[in-house]
């Protein structure tokens, strides 16, 4: 068994996942002098979703000045909504500059972790059969890292290539092919306009129409880059205004739903201006309230659907045949199927087997839905802090912003450990329960309960989203309330 060496009082840390969450946490640890850490990454490269989502047109939908670390501003973003290669480059460069890349163990999946109450340490088990002992466990595996493909009868009989948008097959030449696209989520509205000009036909199978509003994208020119460098506050101001707009959108989704009207009017105006065909327009009107599913941004989605080689099919899919996709109205011929069907968002931390105090399984603790105090701490799972955990996803603002609050929060606890004032802590159950009740109560009146979406698990519980403003999360995580935790006094970090 390998043991990471904890210096006196300085806990050793295992981070799981090398996306924005894991790498950001590592950078903050490094800066604070907590140098006994290791990052386990199951992929063959760092980057998380930005390594995996290489489909044509992949990019962020929160502008780059905000969709980046506040502590590593990039004055040279090529555009306001950057594309996947630039986001991945940014993440790689930032991690390299901070000196954390050589702590990443690639191709190493964490299969499980067990807390040992004898030693007060976590035993982390990896796919190569190794066990590593650490004081603190930080899972940062993301909510959107496991693609979800629906079980459709006959799918295995399809004669051509079939793949998920997050596992894009660049070896499949789509030129001149008939392509069936299943789903109309965030990825689909980005890649269909890119592939449409080269394919023979694209058939989009839509279960429910998304609210798509204009994307205020622009390329940043040389003068922008010069200005951001010479006068950093100009980029800061841009960041602040995007943040504020995100808060307004969040208000529309949570407590002031009348604001959703703004989204609806914007959507209907764009639809009316871009789609002149009445029958098509009727298909593209969502049957749920604005914001219940993620609001999407695009200027070219509707114009693409107007092209003569694009069909939108709204009949229910009943099966897949060797030659295409079957719906109630017949078989739609296809040479290639692309699943744009999203991710297993609510199956948090799966499929790892995590066992806490007394061997308690995290899967049992979360049997009725994942929940964690402030999205990070789970009773009976001492010294485990989840990044981008339950109820910390957002419908209208930057996830990286949320994560940064988590990094700072965890650092505060580690600082308490380093100072010898805490050793091995878990959140008090009554505190975690009260927090969860509050979150679920508030979510019950949010727009997200008015339709079925990836925000909800099978039972209908919303285990993904934060119920309030980002500002509130900032306020509640700014200073750790130490009384929320009990110290088990087990860890041997001193
Ligand atoms: C296409 C796309 C666009 C997005 N755009 C935006 C946006 O514009 N704005 C926004 O705020 N959010 C956006 N998101 C959400 C995005 O998930 C977060 O912003 C953020 O990138 C998540 O980072 P993460 O590190 O938590 O997770 P991930 O990026 O998913 O990284 C998790 C890492 O953990 C690894 N891992 C998982 N399990 C294990 C294991 N058992 N052992 C070892 N390694 C493991 C994975 O391989 C992965 O590398 C987008 C998501 C997608 C898919």
Short mmCIF file of C-alpha atoms and ligand atoms in Angstrom, two decimals:
data_model
loop_
_atom_site.label_atom_id
_atom_site.label_comp_id
_atom_site.label_asym_id
_atom_site.label_seq_id
_atom_site.Cartn_x
_atom_site.Cartn_y
_atom_site.Cartn_z
CA UNK A 1 0.00 0.00 0.00
CA UNK A 2 1.23 3.42 -0.96
CA UNK A 3 0.87 6.32 1.48
CA UNK A 4 1.05 9.95 0.43
CA UNK A 5 3.40 11.65 2.86
CA UNK A 6 1.64 14.22 4.99
CA UNK A 7 4.01 16.76 6.43
CA UNK A 8 3.41 17.64 10.09
CA UNK A 9 -0.17 18.88 10.39
CA UNK A 10 -0.52 19.22 6.62
CA UNK A 11 -3.07 16.68 5.44
CA UNK A 12 -2.45 14.57 2.37
CA UNK A 13 -5.14 14.81 -0.28
CA UNK A 14 -6.45 12.64 -3.11
CA UNK A 15 -8.42 14.46 -5.80
CA UNK A 16 -10.52 12.39 -8.20
CA UNK A 17 -10.86 13.92 -11.66
CA UNK A 18 -8.75 16.37 -13.67
CA UNK A 19 -11.36 18.74 -15.09
CA UNK A 20 -11.97 22.33 -14.07
CA UNK A 21 -12.92 21.08 -10.60
CA UNK A 22 -10.00 18.80 -9.78
CA UNK A 23 -7.33 20.96 -11.40
CA UNK A 24 -8.69 24.15 -9.82
CA UNK A 25 -8.66 22.51 -6.41
CA UNK A 26 -5.08 21.34 -6.98
CA UNK A 27 -3.97 24.83 -8.00
CA UNK A 28 -5.49 26.29 -4.84
CA UNK A 29 -3.85 23.59 -2.68
CA UNK A 30 -0.51 24.25 -4.32
CA UNK A 31 -0.80 27.98 -3.76
CA UNK A 32 -1.73 27.49 -0.11
CA UNK A 33 1.25 25.23 0.45
CA UNK A 34 -0.67 21.96 0.74
CA UNK A 35 1.69 20.06 -1.49
CA UNK A 36 0.86 16.48 -0.51
CA UNK A 37 -1.78 15.77 -3.08
CA UNK A 38 -2.37 13.61 -6.09
CA UNK A 39 -4.99 13.77 -8.83
CA UNK A 40 -6.41 10.55 -10.23
CA UNK A 41 -7.82 10.80 -13.73
CA UNK A 42 -9.40 7.89 -15.56
CA UNK A 43 -8.94 9.51 -18.98
CA UNK A 44 -5.74 9.60 -21.01
CA UNK A 45 -5.59 13.39 -20.76
CA UNK A 46 -6.72 16.17 -18.46
CA UNK A 47 -9.65 18.46 -19.26
CA UNK A 48 -12.84 16.64 -18.22
CA UNK A 49 -15.78 17.63 -20.41
CA UNK A 50 -13.45 19.79 -22.51
CA UNK A 51 -11.35 16.76 -23.35
CA UNK A 52 -14.40 14.63 -24.12
CA UNK A 53 -16.66 17.00 -26.06
CA UNK A 54 -14.79 17.47 -29.32
CA UNK A 55 -17.87 17.55 -31.54
CA UNK A 56 -17.92 20.22 -34.26
CA UNK A 57 -18.84 23.60 -32.81
CA UNK A 58 -18.39 22.53 -29.15
CA UNK A 59 -18.06 25.54 -26.90
CA UNK A 60 -19.23 27.18 -23.71
CA UNK A 61 -22.54 28.97 -23.31
CA UNK A 62 -21.40 31.18 -20.46
CA UNK A 63 -19.00 33.81 -21.86
CA UNK A 64 -15.31 33.05 -21.37
CA UNK A 65 -14.45 36.03 -19.15
CA UNK A 66 -16.72 34.41 -16.54
CA UNK A 67 -16.33 30.79 -17.65
CA UNK A 68 -12.71 30.73 -16.45
CA UNK A 69 -10.91 30.90 -13.12
CA UNK A 70 -10.98 34.33 -11.47
CA UNK A 71 -7.40 33.73 -10.34
CA UNK A 72 -6.19 33.02 -13.88
CA UNK A 73 -7.79 35.55 -16.23
CA UNK A 74 -7.05 34.98 -19.89
CA UNK A 75 -6.53 38.26 -21.72
CA UNK A 76 -6.31 36.44 -25.06
CA UNK A 77 -9.63 34.60 -25.42
CA UNK A 78 -10.28 34.46 -29.17
CA UNK A 79 -13.98 35.10 -28.75
CA UNK A 80 -16.63 35.80 -26.15
CA UNK A 81 -17.99 32.24 -26.22
CA UNK A 82 -14.84 30.21 -26.66
CA UNK A 83 -14.69 26.88 -28.42
CA UNK A 84 -13.57 23.59 -26.93
CA UNK A 85 -9.94 23.63 -28.23
CA UNK A 86 -9.34 27.07 -26.71
CA UNK A 87 -10.98 26.17 -23.40
CA UNK A 88 -8.91 22.98 -23.19
CA UNK A 89 -5.72 24.93 -24.03
CA UNK A 90 -6.56 27.46 -21.33
CA UNK A 91 -7.08 24.76 -18.72
CA UNK A 92 -3.90 22.94 -19.70
CA UNK A 93 -1.80 26.12 -19.68
CA UNK A 94 -3.23 27.28 -16.36
CA UNK A 95 -2.55 23.90 -14.74
CA UNK A 96 0.95 23.83 -16.24
CA UNK A 97 1.79 27.33 -15.05
CA UNK A 98 0.63 26.40 -11.56
CA UNK A 99 2.85 23.31 -11.61
CA UNK A 100 0.07 20.80 -10.94
CA UNK A 101 0.23 18.75 -14.14
CA UNK A 102 2.89 16.37 -12.89
CA UNK A 103 0.59 15.42 -10.01
CA UNK A 104 -2.01 13.97 -12.35
CA UNK A 105 -2.06 10.20 -12.71
CA UNK A 106 -3.70 9.63 -16.06
CA UNK A 107 -5.42 6.40 -17.09
CA UNK A 108 -6.12 5.71 -13.44
CA UNK A 109 -9.73 5.27 -12.48
CA UNK A 110 -10.70 5.37 -8.84
CA UNK A 111 -12.95 2.37 -8.34
CA UNK A 112 -13.69 2.96 -4.68
CA UNK A 113 -12.59 4.54 -1.44
CA UNK A 114 -12.98 3.36 2.13
CA UNK A 115 -12.64 5.34 5.31
CA UNK A 116 -10.65 3.56 7.99
CA UNK A 117 -11.81 4.68 11.41
CA UNK A 118 -8.75 3.07 12.98
CA UNK A 119 -6.32 5.37 11.22
CA UNK A 120 -8.71 8.19 10.31
CA UNK A 121 -7.57 7.89 6.70
CA UNK A 122 -9.14 7.18 3.34
CA UNK A 123 -7.98 4.15 1.40
CA UNK A 124 -8.39 4.99 -2.25
CA UNK A 125 -8.59 2.04 -4.64
CA UNK A 126 -7.59 2.41 -8.27
CA UNK A 127 -8.22 0.44 -11.43
CA UNK A 128 -4.62 -0.77 -11.52
CA UNK A 129 -5.12 -2.52 -8.22
CA UNK A 130 -3.21 -0.02 -6.11
CA UNK A 131 -4.42 1.38 -2.80
CA UNK A 132 -3.34 4.83 -1.68
CA UNK A 133 -3.87 6.20 1.85
CA UNK A 134 -4.71 9.85 2.34
CA UNK A 135 -6.20 12.11 5.00
CA UNK A 136 -8.64 13.94 2.75
CA UNK A 137 -10.67 12.76 -0.23
CA UNK A 138 -11.90 15.26 -2.82
CA UNK A 139 -14.08 13.77 -5.57
CA UNK A 140 -14.30 16.20 -8.51
CA UNK A 141 -15.81 13.92 -11.12
CA UNK A 142 -18.33 16.41 -12.51
CA UNK A 143 -22.04 16.03 -13.13
CA UNK A 144 -21.74 15.68 -16.91
CA UNK A 145 -18.86 13.26 -17.36
CA UNK A 146 -20.86 10.07 -18.09
CA UNK A 147 -22.80 10.08 -21.36
CA UNK A 148 -26.35 8.78 -21.25
CA UNK A 149 -27.65 6.72 -24.16
CA UNK A 150 -31.31 5.68 -23.96
CA UNK A 151 -32.16 2.03 -24.41
CA UNK A 152 -33.92 1.90 -27.76
CA UNK A 153 -35.10 -1.50 -29.01
CA UNK A 154 -32.95 -2.70 -31.90
CA UNK A 155 -30.14 -0.17 -31.32
CA UNK A 156 -27.54 -2.93 -31.53
CA UNK A 157 -28.80 -3.96 -34.98
CA UNK A 158 -28.00 -0.61 -36.63
CA UNK A 159 -25.66 -1.27 -39.56
CA UNK A 160 -23.70 2.01 -39.56
CA UNK A 161 -21.67 3.91 -36.98
CA UNK A 162 -23.56 5.17 -33.93
CA UNK A 163 -21.97 7.33 -31.25
CA UNK A 164 -22.68 9.87 -28.50
CA UNK A 165 -21.77 13.52 -29.10
CA UNK A 166 -19.35 13.39 -26.13
CA UNK A 167 -17.52 10.49 -27.83
CA UNK A 168 -17.42 12.00 -31.31
CA UNK A 169 -16.08 9.60 -33.94
CA UNK A 170 -13.73 11.82 -35.94
CA UNK A 171 -12.87 8.80 -38.07
CA UNK A 172 -16.44 8.71 -39.44
CA UNK A 173 -16.70 10.86 -42.55
CA UNK A 174 -20.16 12.43 -42.54
CA UNK A 175 -19.87 13.97 -46.01
CA UNK A 176 -22.79 12.89 -48.16
CA UNK A 177 -24.28 10.70 -45.40
CA UNK A 178 -27.79 10.58 -44.02
CA UNK A 179 -27.39 11.40 -40.36
CA UNK A 180 -29.98 10.79 -37.63
CA UNK A 181 -29.52 12.99 -34.59
CA UNK A 182 -31.37 11.96 -31.45
CA UNK A 183 -32.04 14.80 -29.01
CA UNK A 184 -32.13 18.59 -29.09
CA UNK A 185 -30.00 19.60 -26.10
CA UNK A 186 -27.07 21.99 -25.76
CA UNK A 187 -24.61 19.87 -27.76
CA UNK A 188 -27.01 19.15 -30.64
CA UNK A 189 -27.78 22.80 -31.28
CA UNK A 190 -24.03 23.39 -31.51
CA UNK A 191 -23.04 20.55 -33.86
CA UNK A 192 -26.00 20.28 -36.25
CA UNK A 193 -25.37 23.71 -37.84
CA UNK A 194 -21.72 22.62 -38.32
CA UNK A 195 -22.43 19.29 -40.04
CA UNK A 196 -25.51 20.33 -42.04
CA UNK A 197 -23.61 21.83 -45.02
CA UNK A 198 -21.67 18.60 -45.68
CA UNK A 199 -24.19 15.85 -45.01
CA UNK A 200 -26.77 14.60 -47.50
CA UNK A 201 -29.55 14.82 -44.95
CA UNK A 202 -29.85 15.35 -41.23
CA UNK A 203 -32.94 14.16 -39.40
CA UNK A 204 -33.30 15.63 -35.94
CA UNK A 205 -35.47 13.60 -33.56
CA UNK A 206 -36.91 16.02 -31.06
CA UNK A 207 -38.70 14.84 -27.92
CA UNK A 208 -39.27 18.35 -26.66
CA UNK A 209 -38.30 21.68 -28.18
CA UNK A 210 -35.70 23.80 -26.38
CA UNK A 211 -35.98 27.53 -25.66
CA UNK A 212 -33.24 28.92 -27.91
CA UNK A 213 -32.38 32.60 -27.56
CA UNK A 214 -29.76 34.72 -29.37
CA UNK A 215 -26.10 34.20 -28.47
CA UNK A 216 -24.33 37.55 -28.18
CA UNK A 217 -21.07 36.06 -29.45
CA UNK A 218 -18.23 38.04 -31.00
CA UNK A 219 -14.60 37.56 -31.90
CA UNK A 220 -12.17 39.48 -29.77
CA UNK A 221 -9.85 41.51 -31.97
CA UNK A 222 -6.30 42.60 -31.34
CA UNK A 223 -7.48 45.84 -29.79
CA UNK A 224 -9.61 43.85 -27.31
CA UNK A 225 -6.61 41.80 -26.26
CA UNK A 226 -4.48 44.90 -25.91
CA UNK A 227 -7.18 46.59 -23.89
CA UNK A 228 -7.68 43.57 -21.59
CA UNK A 229 -3.92 43.49 -20.96
CA UNK A 230 -3.41 47.22 -20.45
CA UNK A 231 -6.66 47.85 -18.61
CA UNK A 232 -7.62 44.59 -16.90
CA UNK A 233 -10.63 46.25 -15.28
CA UNK A 234 -12.33 46.34 -18.71
CA UNK A 235 -12.36 42.54 -18.80
CA UNK A 236 -13.31 42.51 -15.12
CA UNK A 237 -16.26 44.74 -15.91
CA UNK A 238 -17.34 42.37 -18.67
CA UNK A 239 -17.08 39.48 -16.23
CA UNK A 240 -19.19 41.34 -13.67
CA UNK A 241 -21.90 42.20 -16.17
CA UNK A 242 -22.17 38.58 -17.37
CA UNK A 243 -22.36 37.48 -13.74
CA UNK A 244 -25.17 39.97 -13.08
CA UNK A 245 -27.10 38.86 -16.18
CA UNK A 246 -26.70 35.26 -14.93
CA UNK A 247 -28.18 36.24 -11.58
CA UNK A 248 -31.19 37.82 -13.30
CA UNK A 249 -31.70 34.63 -15.31
CA UNK A 250 -31.44 32.62 -12.09
CA UNK A 251 -34.09 34.82 -10.47
CA UNK A 252 -36.33 34.01 -13.43
CA UNK A 253 -35.83 30.30 -12.78
CA UNK A 254 -36.25 30.36 -9.02
CA UNK A 255 -38.04 33.10 -7.11
CA UNK A 256 -39.26 35.67 -9.66
CA UNK A 257 -40.64 33.45 -12.37
CA UNK A 258 -42.51 36.32 -13.99
CA UNK A 259 -39.07 37.26 -15.38
CA UNK A 260 -39.32 34.07 -17.45
CA UNK A 261 -41.58 36.12 -19.72
CA UNK A 262 -38.45 37.95 -20.95
CA UNK A 263 -36.94 34.62 -22.03
CA UNK A 264 -40.20 33.62 -23.68
CA UNK A 265 -40.62 36.86 -25.62
CA UNK A 266 -36.97 36.81 -26.73
CA UNK A 267 -37.33 33.21 -27.85
CA UNK A 268 -40.59 33.81 -29.75
CA UNK A 269 -39.17 36.89 -31.48
CA UNK A 270 -36.10 34.99 -32.68
CA UNK A 271 -38.25 32.05 -33.78
CA UNK A 272 -40.67 34.27 -35.68
CA UNK A 273 -37.85 36.20 -37.38
CA UNK A 274 -35.87 33.11 -38.35
CA UNK A 275 -38.53 30.52 -39.17
CA UNK A 276 -41.10 31.59 -41.74
CA UNK A 277 -42.57 28.11 -42.21
CA UNK A 278 -45.61 27.96 -39.91
CA UNK A 279 -45.70 24.17 -39.58
CA UNK A 280 -42.03 24.03 -38.59
CA UNK A 281 -42.49 26.95 -36.22
CA UNK A 282 -45.27 25.09 -34.43
CA UNK A 283 -42.94 22.13 -33.86
CA UNK A 284 -40.30 24.37 -32.35
CA UNK A 285 -42.41 25.80 -29.55
CA UNK A 286 -41.62 24.20 -26.19
CA UNK A 287 -44.44 22.63 -24.21
CA UNK A 288 -43.01 23.66 -20.83
CA UNK A 289 -42.19 26.88 -19.03
CA UNK A 290 -39.04 28.85 -19.90
CA UNK A 291 -36.03 27.63 -17.95
CA UNK A 292 -37.47 24.30 -16.83
CA UNK A 293 -34.91 22.74 -19.15
CA UNK A 294 -31.66 24.57 -19.80
CA UNK A 295 -32.19 27.73 -21.90
CA UNK A 296 -29.92 27.47 -24.95
CA UNK A 297 -28.08 30.15 -26.89
CA UNK A 298 -27.68 30.05 -30.66
CA UNK A 299 -28.03 32.31 -33.67
CA UNK A 300 -27.91 29.54 -36.26
CA UNK A 301 -30.03 26.70 -34.88
CA UNK A 302 -33.33 27.82 -36.38
CA UNK A 303 -31.83 28.91 -39.74
CA UNK A 304 -30.22 25.45 -39.97
CA UNK A 305 -33.55 23.74 -39.38
CA UNK A 306 -34.93 25.73 -42.33
CA UNK A 307 -32.43 24.16 -44.75
CA UNK A 308 -33.79 21.79 -47.36
CA UNK A 309 -31.65 18.85 -46.19
CA UNK A 310 -32.86 19.06 -42.57
CA UNK A 311 -35.96 17.40 -41.10
CA UNK A 312 -37.34 17.75 -37.61
CA UNK A 313 -39.23 14.65 -36.49
CA UNK A 314 -41.35 14.94 -33.38
CA UNK A 315 -42.94 11.47 -33.41
CA UNK A 316 -41.87 9.18 -30.62
CA UNK A 317 -38.96 6.87 -31.48
CA UNK A 318 -40.11 3.25 -31.23
CA UNK A 319 -37.00 1.44 -32.35
CA UNK A 320 -33.85 1.30 -34.43
CA UNK A 321 -33.50 -0.93 -37.45
CA UNK A 322 -30.32 -1.83 -39.41
CA UNK A 323 -31.18 0.99 -41.83
CA UNK A 324 -32.51 3.78 -39.66
CA UNK A 325 -34.68 5.06 -36.85
CA UNK A 326 -38.28 3.90 -36.54
CA UNK A 327 -41.01 6.19 -35.26
CA UNK A 328 -44.78 5.86 -35.21
CA UNK A 329 -44.81 7.30 -38.75
CA UNK A 330 -42.31 4.84 -40.26
CA UNK A 331 -38.58 4.25 -40.66
CA UNK A 332 -36.31 7.24 -41.29
CA UNK A 333 -33.30 6.01 -43.26
CA UNK A 334 -29.89 6.81 -41.81
CA UNK A 335 -26.25 5.89 -42.43
CA UNK A 336 -25.03 7.27 -39.09
CA UNK A 337 -26.76 7.84 -35.73
CA UNK A 338 -25.52 10.52 -33.34
CA UNK A 339 -26.89 10.50 -29.81
CA UNK A 340 -27.18 13.98 -28.34
CA UNK A 341 -28.90 12.55 -25.33
CA UNK A 342 -27.00 14.15 -22.47
CA UNK A 343 -25.41 12.75 -19.37
CA UNK A 344 -26.14 10.71 -16.26
CA UNK A 345 -26.16 13.87 -14.20
CA UNK A 346 -28.05 12.72 -11.15
CA UNK A 347 -26.01 9.53 -10.62
CA UNK A 348 -23.43 11.46 -8.62
CA UNK A 349 -20.01 9.88 -8.05
CA UNK A 350 -21.17 6.65 -9.73
CA UNK A 351 -19.94 4.02 -10.27
CA UNK A 352 -17.36 4.44 -7.49
CA UNK A 353 -17.99 2.49 -4.32
CA UNK A 354 -17.43 4.86 -1.41
CA UNK A 355 -17.65 3.62 2.15
CA UNK A 356 -17.60 5.95 5.13
CA UNK A 357 -17.75 5.53 8.91
CA UNK A 358 -18.66 1.99 9.95
CA UNK A 359 -18.55 0.89 6.31
CA UNK A 360 -21.62 2.98 5.43
CA UNK A 361 -22.08 2.98 1.65
CA UNK A 362 -22.53 6.32 -0.05
CA UNK A 363 -25.00 4.58 -2.37
CA UNK A 364 -27.17 3.83 0.71
CA UNK A 365 -26.81 7.35 2.10
CA UNK A 366 -27.97 8.62 -1.30
CA UNK A 367 -30.59 5.93 -1.95
CA UNK A 368 -33.29 8.58 -2.13
CA UNK A 369 -31.18 11.06 -4.09
CA UNK A 370 -27.75 12.62 -3.69
CA UNK A 371 -27.47 15.40 -1.13
CA UNK A 372 -24.62 17.09 0.68
CA UNK A 373 -24.27 20.05 3.02
CA UNK A 374 -23.47 23.01 0.77
CA UNK A 375 -23.00 20.41 -1.96
CA UNK A 376 -19.74 19.28 -0.37
CA UNK A 377 -20.06 17.44 2.96
CA UNK A 378 -21.90 14.22 3.76
CA UNK A 379 -22.54 12.95 7.32
CA UNK A 380 -20.54 9.80 8.14
CA UNK A 381 -18.10 10.50 5.31
CA UNK A 382 -15.36 12.29 7.25
CA UNK A 383 -12.78 14.43 5.50
CA UNK A 384 -14.52 13.98 2.16
CA UNK A 385 -15.41 17.16 0.27
CA UNK A 386 -17.17 16.95 -3.08
CA UNK A 387 -16.51 19.55 -5.79
CA UNK A 388 -19.50 20.35 -8.05
CA UNK A 389 -21.51 17.98 -5.88
CA UNK A 390 -25.26 17.68 -5.30
CA UNK A 391 -27.32 20.86 -5.72
CA UNK A 392 -24.46 23.03 -6.93
CA UNK A 393 -25.30 23.04 -10.63
CA UNK A 394 -26.73 26.22 -12.14
CA UNK A 395 -29.27 26.98 -14.82
CA UNK A 396 -27.91 30.42 -15.63
CA UNK A 397 -24.38 31.11 -14.40
CA UNK A 398 -20.83 29.77 -14.40
CA UNK A 399 -20.11 26.48 -12.67
CA UNK A 400 -16.48 27.52 -12.31
CA UNK A 401 -17.60 30.39 -10.12
CA UNK A 402 -19.40 27.92 -7.82
CA UNK A 403 -16.36 25.65 -7.73
CA UNK A 404 -14.08 28.46 -6.67
CA UNK A 405 -16.19 28.92 -3.57
CA UNK A 406 -15.86 25.24 -2.89
CA UNK A 407 -12.07 25.38 -3.27
CA UNK A 408 -11.87 28.23 -0.74
CA UNK A 409 -14.23 26.49 1.64
CA UNK A 410 -12.21 23.27 1.61
CA UNK A 411 -8.99 25.22 2.06
CA UNK A 412 -10.39 26.82 5.19
CA UNK A 413 -11.02 23.40 6.68
CA UNK A 414 -7.58 22.18 5.65
CA UNK A 415 -6.09 25.28 7.28
CA UNK A 416 -7.90 24.36 10.52
CA UNK A 417 -6.35 20.90 10.24
CA UNK A 418 -2.93 22.35 9.53
CA UNK A 419 -3.25 24.53 12.60
CA UNK A 420 -4.09 21.45 14.65
CA UNK A 421 -7.55 22.74 15.55
CA UNK A 422 -9.33 19.98 13.65
CA UNK A 423 -8.25 16.57 12.53
CA UNK A 424 -10.98 14.43 11.10
CA UNK A 425 -14.38 16.00 10.58
CA UNK A 426 -17.77 15.22 9.17
CA UNK A 427 -20.83 17.40 8.96
CA UNK A 428 -23.35 16.92 11.77
CA UNK A 429 -26.29 14.92 10.51
CA UNK A 430 -28.90 17.32 11.85
CA UNK A 431 -27.17 20.21 10.07
CA UNK A 432 -26.99 18.31 6.79
CA UNK A 433 -30.65 17.22 7.10
CA UNK A 434 -31.85 20.72 7.84
CA UNK A 435 -29.89 22.05 4.87
CA UNK A 436 -31.29 19.39 2.57
CA UNK A 437 -34.88 20.08 3.67
CA UNK A 438 -34.37 23.77 3.06
CA UNK A 439 -32.91 23.17 -0.42
CA UNK A 440 -35.64 20.73 -1.42
CA UNK A 441 -38.39 23.00 -0.04
CA UNK A 442 -37.12 25.90 -2.08
CA UNK A 443 -36.66 23.79 -5.20
CA UNK A 444 -40.27 22.64 -4.97
CA UNK A 445 -41.39 26.11 -6.05
CA UNK A 446 -38.73 26.50 -8.75
CA UNK A 447 -39.55 26.24 -12.43
CA UNK A 448 -37.48 23.01 -12.60
CA UNK A 449 -40.29 20.96 -11.03
CA UNK A 450 -42.68 21.82 -13.85
CA UNK A 451 -41.24 19.37 -16.38
CA UNK A 452 -38.97 16.31 -16.61
CA UNK A 453 -35.32 17.07 -17.34
CA UNK A 454 -31.78 15.97 -16.52
CA UNK A 455 -31.95 18.19 -13.46
CA UNK A 456 -34.21 15.61 -11.81
CA UNK A 457 -33.55 12.00 -10.90
CA UNK A 458 -35.96 9.12 -11.50
CA UNK A 459 -38.02 9.94 -8.41
CA UNK A 460 -38.40 13.54 -9.58
CA UNK A 461 -36.08 14.92 -6.91
CA UNK A 462 -33.78 17.74 -8.05
CA UNK A 463 -30.37 16.65 -6.88
CA UNK A 464 -28.38 18.74 -9.35
CA UNK A 465 -29.34 22.42 -9.03
CA UNK A 466 -28.66 25.12 -6.47
CA UNK A 467 -31.98 26.74 -5.47
CA UNK A 468 -30.84 30.33 -5.12
CA UNK A 469 -28.62 33.03 -6.48
CA UNK A 470 -24.92 32.43 -6.89
CA UNK A 471 -24.47 35.37 -4.55
CA UNK A 472 -26.19 33.40 -1.81
CA UNK A 473 -23.82 30.45 -2.33
CA UNK A 474 -20.92 32.87 -2.08
CA UNK A 475 -22.28 34.24 1.20
CA UNK A 476 -22.97 30.83 2.73
CA UNK A 477 -19.60 29.33 1.86
CA UNK A 478 -17.43 32.37 2.50
CA UNK A 479 -16.67 31.45 6.12
CA UNK A 480 -16.90 27.85 7.27
CA UNK A 481 -19.28 27.47 10.20
CA UNK A 482 -17.11 25.13 12.24
CA UNK A 483 -20.01 24.29 14.53
CA UNK A 484 -21.64 22.46 11.58
CA UNK A 485 -18.92 19.83 11.85
CA UNK A 486 -18.00 17.30 14.48
CA UNK A 487 -14.39 16.41 15.01
CA UNK A 488 -13.88 12.69 15.30
CA UNK A 489 -10.30 13.22 16.43
CA UNK A 490 -9.06 10.27 14.44
CA UNK A 491 -6.69 11.57 11.81
CA UNK A 492 -2.98 11.21 12.31
CA UNK A 493 -1.91 14.28 10.41
CA UNK A 494 -0.05 15.77 13.36
C1 LIG B 1 -20.53 20.35 -23.76
C2 LIG B 1 -20.57 21.00 -22.42
C3 LIG B 1 -20.60 22.39 -22.33
C4 LIG B 1 -20.64 23.00 -21.08
N1 LIG B 1 -20.66 24.37 -21.04
C5 LIG B 1 -20.71 24.98 -19.85
C6 LIG B 1 -20.74 26.41 -19.76
O1 LIG B 1 -20.75 27.10 -20.75
N2 LIG B 1 -20.80 26.97 -18.54
C7 LIG B 1 -20.83 26.22 -17.39
O2 LIG B 1 -20.86 26.80 -16.30
N3 LIG B 1 -20.78 24.88 -17.44
C8 LIG B 1 -20.73 24.25 -18.62
N4 LIG B 1 -20.70 22.87 -18.68
C9 LIG B 1 -20.74 22.10 -17.42
C10 LIG B 1 -19.36 21.52 -17.04
O3 LIG B 1 -19.64 20.22 -16.65
C11 LIG B 1 -18.70 22.31 -15.93
O4 LIG B 1 -18.63 23.67 -16.27
C12 LIG B 1 -17.26 21.87 -15.59
O5 LIG B 1 -16.45 21.81 -16.73
C13 LIG B 1 -17.23 20.59 -14.83
O6 LIG B 1 -15.92 20.35 -14.42
P1 LIG B 1 -15.60 19.12 -13.45
O7 LIG B 1 -14.14 19.10 -13.26
O8 LIG B 1 -16.45 19.17 -12.24
O9 LIG B 1 -16.13 17.85 -14.23
P2 LIG B 1 -15.63 17.21 -15.60
O10 LIG B 1 -15.19 18.23 -16.54
O11 LIG B 1 -16.71 16.28 -15.99
O12 LIG B 1 -14.34 16.39 -15.16
C14 LIG B 1 -14.42 15.26 -14.33
C15 LIG B 1 -13.21 14.39 -14.58
O13 LIG B 1 -13.26 13.31 -13.67
C16 LIG B 1 -12.83 12.15 -14.34
N5 LIG B 1 -13.37 11.00 -13.59
C17 LIG B 1 -14.68 10.68 -13.43
N6 LIG B 1 -14.78 9.59 -12.66
C18 LIG B 1 -13.52 9.23 -12.33
C19 LIG B 1 -12.98 8.16 -11.54
N7 LIG B 1 -13.77 7.27 -10.93
N8 LIG B 1 -11.63 8.06 -11.41
C20 LIG B 1 -10.82 8.97 -12.03
N9 LIG B 1 -11.28 9.99 -12.79
C21 LIG B 1 -12.62 10.12 -12.92
C22 LIG B 1 -13.41 12.30 -15.73
O14 LIG B 1 -12.72 11.50 -16.67
C23 LIG B 1 -13.20 13.78 -15.97
O15 LIG B 1 -11.96 14.04 -16.58
C24 LIG B 1 -20.66 22.22 -19.90
C25 LIG B 1 -20.67 20.83 -20.00
C26 LIG B 1 -20.63 20.22 -21.24
C27 LIG B 1 -20.65 18.72 -21.30
#
